mmCIF file of N, CA and C and ligand atoms in Angstrom:
data_model
loop_
_atom_site.group_PDB
_atom_site.id
_atom_site.type_symbol
_atom_site.label_atom_id
_atom_site.label_comp_id
_atom_site.label_asym_id
_atom_site.label_seq_id
_atom_site.Cartn_x
_atom_site.Cartn_y
_atom_site.Cartn_z
ATOM 1 N N MET A 8 17.537 102.910 39.353
ATOM 2 C CA MET A 8 18.870 102.586 40.244
ATOM 3 C C MET A 8 18.395 102.899 41.789
ATOM 4 N N ILE A 9 19.362 101.921 42.522
ATOM 5 C CA ILE A 9 19.321 102.171 43.874
ATOM 6 C C ILE A 9 20.366 102.970 44.465
ATOM 7 N N THR A 10 20.130 103.959 44.972
ATOM 8 C CA THR A 10 21.128 104.459 45.719
ATOM 9 C C THR A 10 21.241 104.532 47.204
ATOM 10 N N VAL A 11 22.256 103.894 47.581
ATOM 11 C CA VAL A 11 22.439 103.611 49.170
ATOM 12 C C VAL A 11 23.518 104.714 49.747
ATOM 13 N N ASN A 12 22.524 105.200 50.993
ATOM 14 C CA ASN A 12 23.324 106.113 51.765
ATOM 15 C C ASN A 12 24.379 105.291 52.719
ATOM 16 N N SER A 13 25.582 105.738 52.296
ATOM 17 C CA SER A 13 26.477 105.089 53.091
ATOM 18 C C SER A 13 26.287 105.543 54.728
ATOM 19 N N ASN A 14 26.175 106.578 54.838
ATOM 20 C CA ASN A 14 26.017 107.379 56.290
ATOM 21 C C ASN A 14 25.236 106.298 56.919
ATOM 22 N N SER A 15 24.121 106.318 56.513
ATOM 23 C CA SER A 15 22.973 105.692 57.190
ATOM 24 C C SER A 15 23.335 104.171 57.498
ATOM 25 N N ILE A 16 23.695 103.500 56.434
ATOM 26 C CA ILE A 16 24.360 102.131 56.898
ATOM 27 C C ILE A 16 25.322 101.978 57.874
ATOM 28 N N LYS A 17 26.260 103.001 57.987
ATOM 29 C CA LYS A 17 27.327 102.965 58.965
ATOM 30 C C LYS A 17 26.733 103.383 60.232
ATOM 31 N N ARG A 18 25.965 104.227 60.596
ATOM 32 C CA ARG A 18 25.188 104.661 61.724
ATOM 33 C C ARG A 18 24.459 103.528 62.262
ATOM 34 N N TYR A 19 23.782 102.748 61.433
ATOM 35 C CA TYR A 19 22.972 101.813 61.971
ATOM 36 C C TYR A 19 23.692 100.359 62.454
ATOM 37 N N SER A 20 24.860 100.470 61.697
ATOM 38 C CA SER A 20 25.800 99.188 62.417
ATOM 39 C C SER A 20 26.277 99.372 63.286
ATOM 40 N N TRP A 21 26.775 100.856 63.384
ATOM 41 C CA TRP A 21 27.156 101.068 64.815
ATOM 42 C C TRP A 21 26.432 100.968 65.814
ATOM 43 N N GLN A 22 25.050 101.400 65.607
ATOM 44 C CA GLN A 22 24.022 101.328 66.783
ATOM 45 C C GLN A 22 23.731 99.643 67.118
ATOM 46 N N ARG A 23 23.814 98.925 66.089
ATOM 47 C CA ARG A 23 24.020 97.449 66.175
ATOM 48 C C ARG A 23 24.860 97.138 67.054
ATOM 49 N N GLU A 24 26.022 97.377 66.955
ATOM 50 C CA GLU A 24 27.142 96.974 67.508
ATOM 51 C C GLU A 24 27.204 97.603 69.010
ATOM 52 N N ALA A 25 26.627 98.743 69.131
ATOM 53 C CA ALA A 25 26.200 99.156 70.718
ATOM 54 C C ALA A 25 25.457 98.435 71.363
ATOM 55 N N ILE A 26 24.184 97.829 70.816
ATOM 56 C CA ILE A 26 23.211 96.981 71.372
ATOM 57 C C ILE A 26 23.707 95.694 71.551
ATOM 58 N N LEU A 27 24.972 94.954 70.944
ATOM 59 C CA LEU A 27 25.598 93.925 71.041
ATOM 60 C C LEU A 27 26.162 93.968 72.124
ATOM 61 N N GLY A 28 26.658 94.938 72.508
ATOM 62 C CA GLY A 28 27.826 95.394 73.603
ATOM 63 C C GLY A 28 26.928 95.430 74.839
ATOM 64 N N VAL A 29 25.921 95.941 74.748
ATOM 65 C CA VAL A 29 24.763 95.885 76.067
ATOM 66 C C VAL A 29 24.726 94.698 76.527
ATOM 67 N N LEU A 30 24.279 93.867 75.756
ATOM 68 C CA LEU A 30 23.596 92.750 75.754
ATOM 69 C C LEU A 30 24.904 91.714 75.938
ATOM 70 N N ARG A 31 26.185 92.084 75.754
ATOM 71 C CA ARG A 31 27.543 91.192 76.290
ATOM 72 C C ARG A 31 27.793 91.280 77.562
ATOM 73 N N SER A 32 27.565 92.429 78.065
ATOM 74 C CA SER A 32 27.871 92.835 79.042
ATOM 75 C C SER A 32 26.765 92.477 80.649
ATOM 76 N N THR A 33 25.628 91.713 80.111
ATOM 77 C CA THR A 33 24.791 91.266 81.098
ATOM 78 C C THR A 33 24.730 89.941 81.019
ATOM 79 N N GLY A 34 24.409 89.144 82.205
ATOM 80 C CA GLY A 34 24.146 87.582 81.938
ATOM 81 C C GLY A 34 22.341 87.736 82.417
ATOM 82 N N GLU A 35 21.708 88.904 82.526
ATOM 83 C CA GLU A 35 20.335 89.296 82.796
ATOM 84 C C GLU A 35 19.024 88.648 82.062
ATOM 85 N N HIS A 36 19.602 88.283 80.881
ATOM 86 C CA HIS A 36 19.093 87.924 79.530
ATOM 87 C C HIS A 36 17.665 89.072 79.745
ATOM 88 N N PRO A 37 17.801 90.299 79.353
ATOM 89 C CA PRO A 37 16.695 91.244 79.488
ATOM 90 C C PRO A 37 16.019 91.264 78.427
ATOM 91 N N THR A 38 14.707 92.053 78.559
ATOM 92 C CA THR A 38 13.927 92.479 77.454
ATOM 93 C C THR A 38 14.211 93.987 76.698
ATOM 94 N N ALA A 39 13.731 93.798 75.240
ATOM 95 C CA ALA A 39 14.200 94.979 74.617
ATOM 96 C C ALA A 39 13.995 96.292 75.336
ATOM 97 N N GLU A 40 13.037 96.436 76.247
ATOM 98 C CA GLU A 40 12.879 97.632 77.052
ATOM 99 C C GLU A 40 14.201 97.906 77.833
ATOM 100 N N TRP A 41 14.619 96.830 78.574
ATOM 101 C CA TRP A 41 15.699 97.089 79.183
ATOM 102 C C TRP A 41 17.036 97.439 78.529
ATOM 103 N N VAL A 42 17.134 96.786 77.321
ATOM 104 C CA VAL A 42 18.322 97.388 76.375
ATOM 105 C C VAL A 42 17.809 98.497 76.094
ATOM 106 N N HIS A 43 16.983 99.177 75.748
ATOM 107 C CA HIS A 43 16.311 100.655 75.419
ATOM 108 C C HIS A 43 17.055 101.677 76.171
ATOM 109 N N GLN A 44 16.534 101.277 77.879
ATOM 110 C CA GLN A 44 16.989 102.065 78.715
ATOM 111 C C GLN A 44 18.513 102.293 78.759
ATOM 112 N N GLN A 45 19.275 100.957 78.772
ATOM 113 C CA GLN A 45 20.653 101.240 78.914
ATOM 114 C C GLN A 45 21.098 102.062 77.468
ATOM 115 N N ILE A 46 20.989 101.488 76.299
ATOM 116 C CA ILE A 46 21.567 102.155 75.370
ATOM 117 C C ILE A 46 21.536 103.537 75.301
ATOM 118 N N GLN A 47 20.521 104.272 75.876
ATOM 119 C CA GLN A 47 20.270 105.798 75.985
ATOM 120 C C GLN A 47 21.336 106.394 76.467
ATOM 121 N N ALA A 48 22.271 105.827 77.257
ATOM 122 C CA ALA A 48 23.298 106.675 77.706
ATOM 123 C C ALA A 48 24.375 106.725 76.770
ATOM 124 N N VAL A 49 24.273 105.628 75.387
ATOM 125 C CA VAL A 49 25.104 105.579 74.251
ATOM 126 C C VAL A 49 24.315 106.488 73.313
ATOM 127 N N ILE A 50 23.361 106.053 73.210
ATOM 128 C CA ILE A 50 22.730 106.756 71.929
ATOM 129 C C ILE A 50 21.401 107.688 72.419
ATOM 130 N N PRO A 51 21.253 108.699 72.862
ATOM 131 C CA PRO A 51 20.244 109.406 73.764
ATOM 132 C C PRO A 51 18.748 109.220 72.740
ATOM 133 N N ASN A 52 18.867 109.518 71.763
ATOM 134 C CA ASN A 52 17.642 109.874 71.004
ATOM 135 C C ASN A 52 17.019 108.278 70.171
ATOM 136 N N ILE A 53 17.860 107.575 70.401
ATOM 137 C CA ILE A 53 17.262 106.121 69.843
ATOM 138 C C ILE A 53 15.716 105.743 70.390
ATOM 139 N N SER A 54 15.009 105.153 69.210
ATOM 140 C CA SER A 54 13.539 104.763 69.697
ATOM 141 C C SER A 54 13.546 103.357 69.921
ATOM 142 N N LEU A 55 12.749 102.907 70.974
ATOM 143 C CA LEU A 55 12.382 101.551 71.344
ATOM 144 C C LEU A 55 12.220 100.745 69.834
ATOM 145 N N GLY A 56 11.661 101.057 68.979
ATOM 146 C CA GLY A 56 11.566 100.316 67.492
ATOM 147 C C GLY A 56 12.381 100.077 67.066
ATOM 148 N N THR A 57 13.641 100.990 67.044
ATOM 149 C CA THR A 57 14.957 100.762 66.423
ATOM 150 C C THR A 57 15.768 99.832 67.201
ATOM 151 N N VAL A 58 15.623 99.670 68.512
ATOM 152 C CA VAL A 58 16.154 98.686 69.340
ATOM 153 C C VAL A 58 15.609 97.404 68.781
ATOM 154 N N TYR A 59 14.398 97.317 68.971
ATOM 155 C CA TYR A 59 13.428 96.338 68.450
ATOM 156 C C TYR A 59 14.161 95.509 67.138
ATOM 157 N N ARG A 60 14.397 96.503 66.172
ATOM 158 C CA ARG A 60 14.450 96.037 64.758
ATOM 159 C C ARG A 60 16.217 95.485 64.802
ATOM 160 N N ASN A 61 16.940 96.294 65.606
ATOM 161 C CA ASN A 61 18.586 95.972 65.717
ATOM 162 C C ASN A 61 18.562 94.430 66.351
ATOM 163 N N LEU A 62 17.730 94.361 67.169
ATOM 164 C CA LEU A 62 17.854 93.183 68.022
ATOM 165 C C LEU A 62 17.309 91.761 67.008
ATOM 166 N N GLN A 63 16.385 92.312 66.312
ATOM 167 C CA GLN A 63 15.779 91.281 65.654
ATOM 168 C C GLN A 63 16.823 90.844 64.296
ATOM 169 N N GLN A 64 17.636 91.834 63.895
ATOM 170 C CA GLN A 64 18.502 91.725 62.773
ATOM 171 C C GLN A 64 19.935 90.829 63.617
ATOM 172 N N LEU A 65 19.973 91.268 64.782
ATOM 173 C CA LEU A 65 21.385 90.326 65.653
ATOM 174 C C LEU A 65 21.053 88.711 65.753
ATOM 175 N N VAL A 66 19.524 88.609 65.950
ATOM 176 C CA VAL A 66 19.184 87.397 66.067
ATOM 177 C C VAL A 66 19.203 86.738 64.885
ATOM 178 N N ASP A 67 18.816 87.515 63.600
ATOM 179 C CA ASP A 67 19.085 86.782 62.501
ATOM 180 C C ASP A 67 20.407 86.396 61.986
ATOM 181 N N ALA A 68 21.048 87.232 62.533
ATOM 182 C CA ALA A 68 22.559 87.159 62.139
ATOM 183 C C ALA A 68 23.409 85.938 63.083
ATOM 184 N N GLY A 69 22.192 85.370 63.688
ATOM 185 C CA GLY A 69 23.097 84.066 64.681
ATOM 186 C C GLY A 69 23.933 84.921 65.800
ATOM 187 N N LEU A 70 23.921 86.152 65.955
ATOM 188 C CA LEU A 70 24.677 86.790 67.255
ATOM 189 C C LEU A 70 24.244 86.654 68.543
ATOM 190 N N ILE A 71 23.120 86.588 68.537
ATOM 191 C CA ILE A 71 22.238 86.538 69.992
ATOM 192 C C ILE A 71 20.716 85.634 69.767
ATOM 193 N N GLN A 72 20.618 85.085 70.834
ATOM 194 C CA GLN A 72 19.332 84.211 70.686
ATOM 195 C C GLN A 72 18.247 84.838 71.533
ATOM 196 N N ALA A 73 16.992 84.682 70.704
ATOM 197 C CA ALA A 73 15.860 85.552 71.535
ATOM 198 C C ALA A 73 15.070 84.136 71.966
ATOM 199 N N TYR A 74 14.611 84.139 73.274
ATOM 200 C CA TYR A 74 13.666 83.425 74.150
ATOM 201 C C TYR A 74 12.461 83.890 74.520
ATOM 202 N N GLN A 75 11.348 82.730 74.535
ATOM 203 C CA GLN A 75 10.265 83.162 75.091
ATOM 204 C C GLN A 75 10.044 82.191 76.549
ATOM 205 N N PHE A 76 10.270 82.590 77.800
ATOM 206 C CA PHE A 76 10.445 81.978 78.784
ATOM 207 C C PHE A 76 9.111 81.492 79.623
ATOM 208 N N GLY A 77 8.117 82.194 78.702
ATOM 209 C CA GLY A 77 6.938 82.143 79.511
ATOM 210 C C GLY A 77 6.787 83.339 80.349
ATOM 211 N N THR A 78 7.345 84.222 80.238
ATOM 212 C CA THR A 78 7.329 85.241 81.443
ATOM 213 C C THR A 78 6.751 86.494 80.753
ATOM 214 N N GLY A 79 6.144 86.096 79.424
ATOM 215 C CA GLY A 79 4.925 87.244 78.608
ATOM 216 C C GLY A 79 6.105 87.983 77.707
ATOM 217 N N LYS A 80 7.437 88.357 77.868
ATOM 218 C CA LYS A 80 7.888 88.850 76.766
ATOM 219 C C LYS A 80 9.359 88.469 76.155
ATOM 220 N N MET A 81 9.894 88.852 75.111
ATOM 221 C CA MET A 81 11.125 88.463 74.324
ATOM 222 C C MET A 81 12.283 88.684 75.180
ATOM 223 N N ARG A 82 13.158 87.665 75.594
ATOM 224 C CA ARG A 82 14.347 87.889 76.292
ATOM 225 C C ARG A 82 15.378 87.768 75.275
ATOM 226 N N TYR A 83 16.461 88.257 75.730
ATOM 227 C CA TYR A 83 17.686 88.280 74.591
ATOM 228 C C TYR A 83 18.889 87.796 75.162
ATOM 229 N N ASP A 84 19.833 87.161 74.713
ATOM 230 C CA ASP A 84 20.658 86.476 75.270
ATOM 231 C C ASP A 84 22.178 86.586 74.367
ATOM 232 N N ALA A 85 23.066 86.897 74.705
ATOM 233 C CA ALA A 85 24.241 87.019 74.076
ATOM 234 C C ALA A 85 25.378 85.571 74.277
ATOM 235 N N ASN A 86 24.874 85.071 75.214
ATOM 236 C CA ASN A 86 25.720 83.720 75.446
ATOM 237 C C ASN A 86 25.581 82.608 74.419
ATOM 238 N N GLN A 87 26.332 82.489 73.951
ATOM 239 C CA GLN A 87 26.148 81.614 72.151
ATOM 240 C C GLN A 87 26.438 80.160 72.969
ATOM 241 N N SER A 88 27.363 79.934 73.912
ATOM 242 C CA SER A 88 27.555 78.605 74.607
ATOM 243 C C SER A 88 26.057 78.070 74.860
ATOM 244 N N HIS A 89 26.293 76.367 74.771
ATOM 245 C CA HIS A 89 24.963 75.720 74.959
ATOM 246 C C HIS A 89 24.716 75.616 76.504
ATOM 247 N N HIS A 90 23.520 76.364 76.743
ATOM 248 C CA HIS A 90 23.302 76.246 78.353
ATOM 249 C C HIS A 90 22.086 75.914 78.177
ATOM 250 N N ALA A 91 21.592 75.726 79.741
ATOM 251 C CA ALA A 91 20.349 75.330 80.174
ATOM 252 C C ALA A 91 19.889 76.906 80.658
ATOM 253 N N HIS A 92 18.806 76.923 80.878
ATOM 254 C CA HIS A 92 17.992 78.237 81.541
ATOM 255 C C HIS A 92 17.163 78.028 82.814
ATOM 256 N N PHE A 93 17.352 78.679 83.779
ATOM 257 C CA PHE A 93 16.738 78.383 85.150
ATOM 258 C C PHE A 93 15.755 79.734 85.046
ATOM 259 N N ILE A 94 14.321 79.659 85.193
ATOM 260 C CA ILE A 94 13.505 81.093 85.351
ATOM 261 C C ILE A 94 12.799 80.955 86.850
ATOM 262 N N CYS A 95 12.951 81.794 87.039
ATOM 263 C CA CYS A 95 12.287 81.778 88.777
ATOM 264 C C CYS A 95 10.848 82.413 88.252
ATOM 265 N N GLU A 96 9.810 81.535 88.585
ATOM 266 C CA GLU A 96 8.560 81.892 88.536
ATOM 267 C C GLU A 96 8.109 82.963 89.415
ATOM 268 N N GLN A 97 8.776 83.654 90.314
ATOM 269 C CA GLN A 97 8.321 84.646 91.241
ATOM 270 C C GLN A 97 8.709 85.759 90.772
ATOM 271 N N CYS A 98 9.878 86.139 90.431
ATOM 272 C CA CYS A 98 10.360 87.577 89.859
ATOM 273 C C CYS A 98 10.855 87.545 88.326
ATOM 274 N N GLY A 99 10.662 86.352 87.685
ATOM 275 C CA GLY A 99 10.972 86.270 86.267
ATOM 276 C C GLY A 99 12.389 86.340 85.979
ATOM 277 N N ARG A 100 13.353 86.316 86.964
ATOM 278 C CA ARG A 100 14.848 86.216 86.509
ATOM 279 C C ARG A 100 15.276 85.018 86.013
ATOM 280 N N VAL A 101 15.902 85.374 85.140
ATOM 281 C CA VAL A 101 16.502 84.315 84.271
ATOM 282 C C VAL A 101 17.879 83.915 84.199
ATOM 283 N N GLU A 102 18.489 82.836 84.673
ATOM 284 C CA GLU A 102 19.947 82.563 84.934
ATOM 285 C C GLU A 102 20.402 81.380 84.149
ATOM 286 N N ASP A 103 21.346 81.844 83.787
ATOM 287 C CA ASP A 103 21.987 80.678 82.723
ATOM 288 C C ASP A 103 22.644 79.131 83.812
ATOM 289 N N TYR A 104 22.520 78.053 83.379
ATOM 290 C CA TYR A 104 22.783 77.123 84.156
ATOM 291 C C TYR A 104 23.666 76.075 83.208
ATOM 292 N N ALA A 105 24.823 75.701 83.522
ATOM 293 C CA ALA A 105 25.660 75.056 82.583
ATOM 294 C C ALA A 105 26.570 74.211 83.517
ATOM 295 N N PRO A 106 26.310 72.773 83.888
ATOM 296 C CA PRO A 106 26.971 72.014 84.529
ATOM 297 C C PRO A 106 27.962 71.413 83.454
ATOM 298 N N GLU A 107 29.103 70.697 83.968
ATOM 299 C CA GLU A 107 29.981 70.270 83.128
ATOM 300 C C GLU A 107 29.507 69.248 82.219
ATOM 301 N N SER A 108 28.720 68.161 83.020
ATOM 302 C CA SER A 108 28.289 67.024 82.236
ATOM 303 C C SER A 108 27.030 67.176 81.255
ATOM 304 N N MET A 109 26.303 68.571 81.221
ATOM 305 C CA MET A 109 25.144 68.947 80.542
ATOM 306 C C MET A 109 25.289 68.293 79.084
ATOM 307 N N SER A 110 26.185 68.930 78.370
ATOM 308 C CA SER A 110 26.308 68.640 76.858
ATOM 309 C C SER A 110 26.187 66.879 76.602
ATOM 310 N N GLU A 111 26.730 66.190 77.725
ATOM 311 C CA GLU A 111 26.734 64.482 77.370
ATOM 312 C C GLU A 111 25.439 64.172 77.602
ATOM 313 N N HIS A 112 24.773 64.748 78.744
ATOM 314 C CA HIS A 112 23.237 64.273 78.942
ATOM 315 C C HIS A 112 22.451 64.745 77.600
ATOM 316 N N VAL A 113 22.651 65.911 77.412
ATOM 317 C CA VAL A 113 21.971 66.403 76.049
ATOM 318 C C VAL A 113 21.867 65.405 74.978
ATOM 319 N N ALA A 114 23.008 65.215 74.662
ATOM 320 C CA ALA A 114 23.808 64.509 73.583
ATOM 321 C C ALA A 114 22.753 62.860 73.785
ATOM 322 N N ALA A 115 22.972 62.206 75.084
ATOM 323 C CA ALA A 115 22.428 60.951 74.855
ATOM 324 C C ALA A 115 21.121 61.245 74.629
ATOM 325 N N LEU A 116 20.341 62.028 75.420
ATOM 326 C CA LEU A 116 19.096 62.563 75.131
ATOM 327 C C LEU A 116 18.605 62.250 73.697
ATOM 328 N N MET A 117 19.206 63.143 72.974
ATOM 329 C CA MET A 117 18.910 63.572 71.512
ATOM 330 C C MET A 117 18.969 62.172 71.076
ATOM 331 N N GLU A 118 19.888 61.111 71.418
ATOM 332 C CA GLU A 118 20.203 60.035 70.526
ATOM 333 C C GLU A 118 19.198 58.937 71.024
ATOM 334 N N SER A 119 18.759 59.251 72.068
ATOM 335 C CA SER A 119 17.541 58.153 72.487
ATOM 336 C C SER A 119 16.379 58.357 71.870
ATOM 337 N N VAL A 120 16.321 59.298 71.223
ATOM 338 C CA VAL A 120 14.612 59.838 70.567
ATOM 339 C C VAL A 120 15.291 59.455 69.332
ATOM 340 N N PRO A 121 14.064 58.473 68.695
ATOM 341 C CA PRO A 121 14.522 57.980 67.378
ATOM 342 C C PRO A 121 13.604 58.905 66.501
ATOM 343 N N ARG A 122 14.076 60.126 66.220
ATOM 344 C CA ARG A 122 13.454 61.242 65.411
ATOM 345 C C ARG A 122 14.832 62.003 64.770
ATOM 346 N N GLN A 123 15.073 63.034 63.958
ATOM 347 C CA GLN A 123 15.934 63.703 63.413
ATOM 348 C C GLN A 123 15.474 65.099 64.511
ATOM 349 N N ILE A 124 16.857 65.129 65.635
ATOM 350 C CA ILE A 124 16.476 65.900 66.449
ATOM 351 C C ILE A 124 17.898 67.255 65.927
ATOM 352 N N ASN A 125 17.313 68.625 65.691
ATOM 353 C CA ASN A 125 18.118 69.197 65.206
ATOM 354 C C ASN A 125 18.789 70.635 66.716
ATOM 355 N N HIS A 126 17.930 70.503 67.537
ATOM 356 C CA HIS A 126 18.325 71.411 68.523
ATOM 357 C C HIS A 126 17.513 71.345 69.778
ATOM 358 N N ALA A 127 17.990 71.390 70.941
ATOM 359 C CA ALA A 127 17.675 71.021 72.325
ATOM 360 C C ALA A 127 17.645 72.297 72.944
ATOM 361 N N GLU A 128 16.442 72.477 73.814
ATOM 362 C CA GLU A 128 16.690 73.910 74.975
ATOM 363 C C GLU A 128 16.317 73.187 76.338
ATOM 364 N N ILE A 129 16.712 73.514 77.377
ATOM 365 C CA ILE A 129 16.426 72.665 78.656
ATOM 366 C C ILE A 129 15.934 74.109 79.491
ATOM 367 N N TYR A 130 14.644 74.063 80.087
ATOM 368 C CA TYR A 130 14.302 75.402 80.799
ATOM 369 C C TYR A 130 13.695 74.660 82.087
ATOM 370 N N LEU A 131 14.368 75.148 83.228
ATOM 371 C CA LEU A 131 14.260 74.967 84.589
ATOM 372 C C LEU A 131 13.298 75.944 85.250
ATOM 373 N N TYR A 132 12.095 75.432 85.998
ATOM 374 C CA TYR A 132 11.321 76.858 86.535
ATOM 375 C C TYR A 132 11.401 76.280 87.894
ATOM 376 N N GLY A 133 11.370 77.563 88.593
ATOM 377 C CA GLY A 133 11.567 77.412 90.236
ATOM 378 C C GLY A 133 11.619 78.653 90.975
ATOM 379 N N VAL A 134 12.073 78.643 92.238
ATOM 380 C CA VAL A 134 12.571 79.749 92.872
ATOM 381 C C VAL A 134 13.734 80.245 93.041
ATOM 382 N N CYS A 135 14.175 81.240 92.551
ATOM 383 C CA CYS A 135 15.691 81.707 92.668
ATOM 384 C C CYS A 135 15.884 81.926 94.349
ATOM 385 N N GLU A 136 17.215 82.186 94.546
ATOM 386 C CA GLU A 136 17.826 82.144 95.400
ATOM 387 C C GLU A 136 17.411 83.231 96.230
ATOM 388 N N ARG A 137 17.278 84.446 95.675
ATOM 389 C CA ARG A 137 16.868 85.475 96.195
ATOM 390 C C ARG A 137 15.672 85.593 96.626
ATOM 391 N N CYS A 138 14.538 84.788 96.237
ATOM 392 C CA CYS A 138 13.243 84.976 96.402
ATOM 393 C C CYS A 138 12.885 83.706 97.379
ATOM 394 N N LYS A 139 13.620 82.936 97.107
ATOM 395 C CA LYS A 139 13.848 81.962 98.514
ATOM 396 C C LYS A 139 13.960 82.623 100.023
ATOM 397 N N LYS A 140 15.060 83.458 99.689
ATOM 398 C CA LYS A 140 15.362 84.113 101.223
ATOM 399 C C LYS A 140 14.476 85.024 101.147
ATOM 400 N N THR A 141 13.776 85.911 100.611
ATOM 401 C CA THR A 141 12.543 87.113 101.071
ATOM 402 C C THR A 141 11.383 86.197 101.591
ATOM 403 N N ARG A 142 11.252 85.077 101.056
ATOM 404 C CA ARG A 142 10.052 84.202 101.227
ATOM 405 C C ARG A 142 10.085 83.928 102.722
ATOM 406 N N SER A 143 11.416 83.338 103.064
ATOM 407 C CA SER A 143 11.252 82.692 104.866
ATOM 408 C C SER A 143 11.518 83.879 105.721
HETATM 409 ZN ZN1 ZN B 211 13.184 84.874 92.037
HETATM 410 ZN ZN1 ZN B 212 21.289 82.350 78.689
#
């Protein structure tokens, strides 16, 4: 017989909600470490491993996206609308980029490829405004 401790289920789903709230409050595409730092204001004793586990569950549930932008670490995004990403090659900053005509262009591109395309991602790599300023 399997006994389920309903208290622990409640606690875990509450933690997951809190983590989702942190992600929804930022457009910074943070790492798990950043989320861990922020969430400690709400859940002081939470471990980084628990944060990782909850983030993975949110990804599995389709509530957030996980990206490898080539910056070494997994980054998390609660923005569910279709958007391109701009990645600064100097500071690793990730910005959402969604010009109005983008979905038409992506649809046209996907149609032009004679394969079954299920999914498209657009990554733009360069130098962000902030880094451009400090360089000159
Ligand atoms: Zn930058
Ligand atoms: Zn994004």
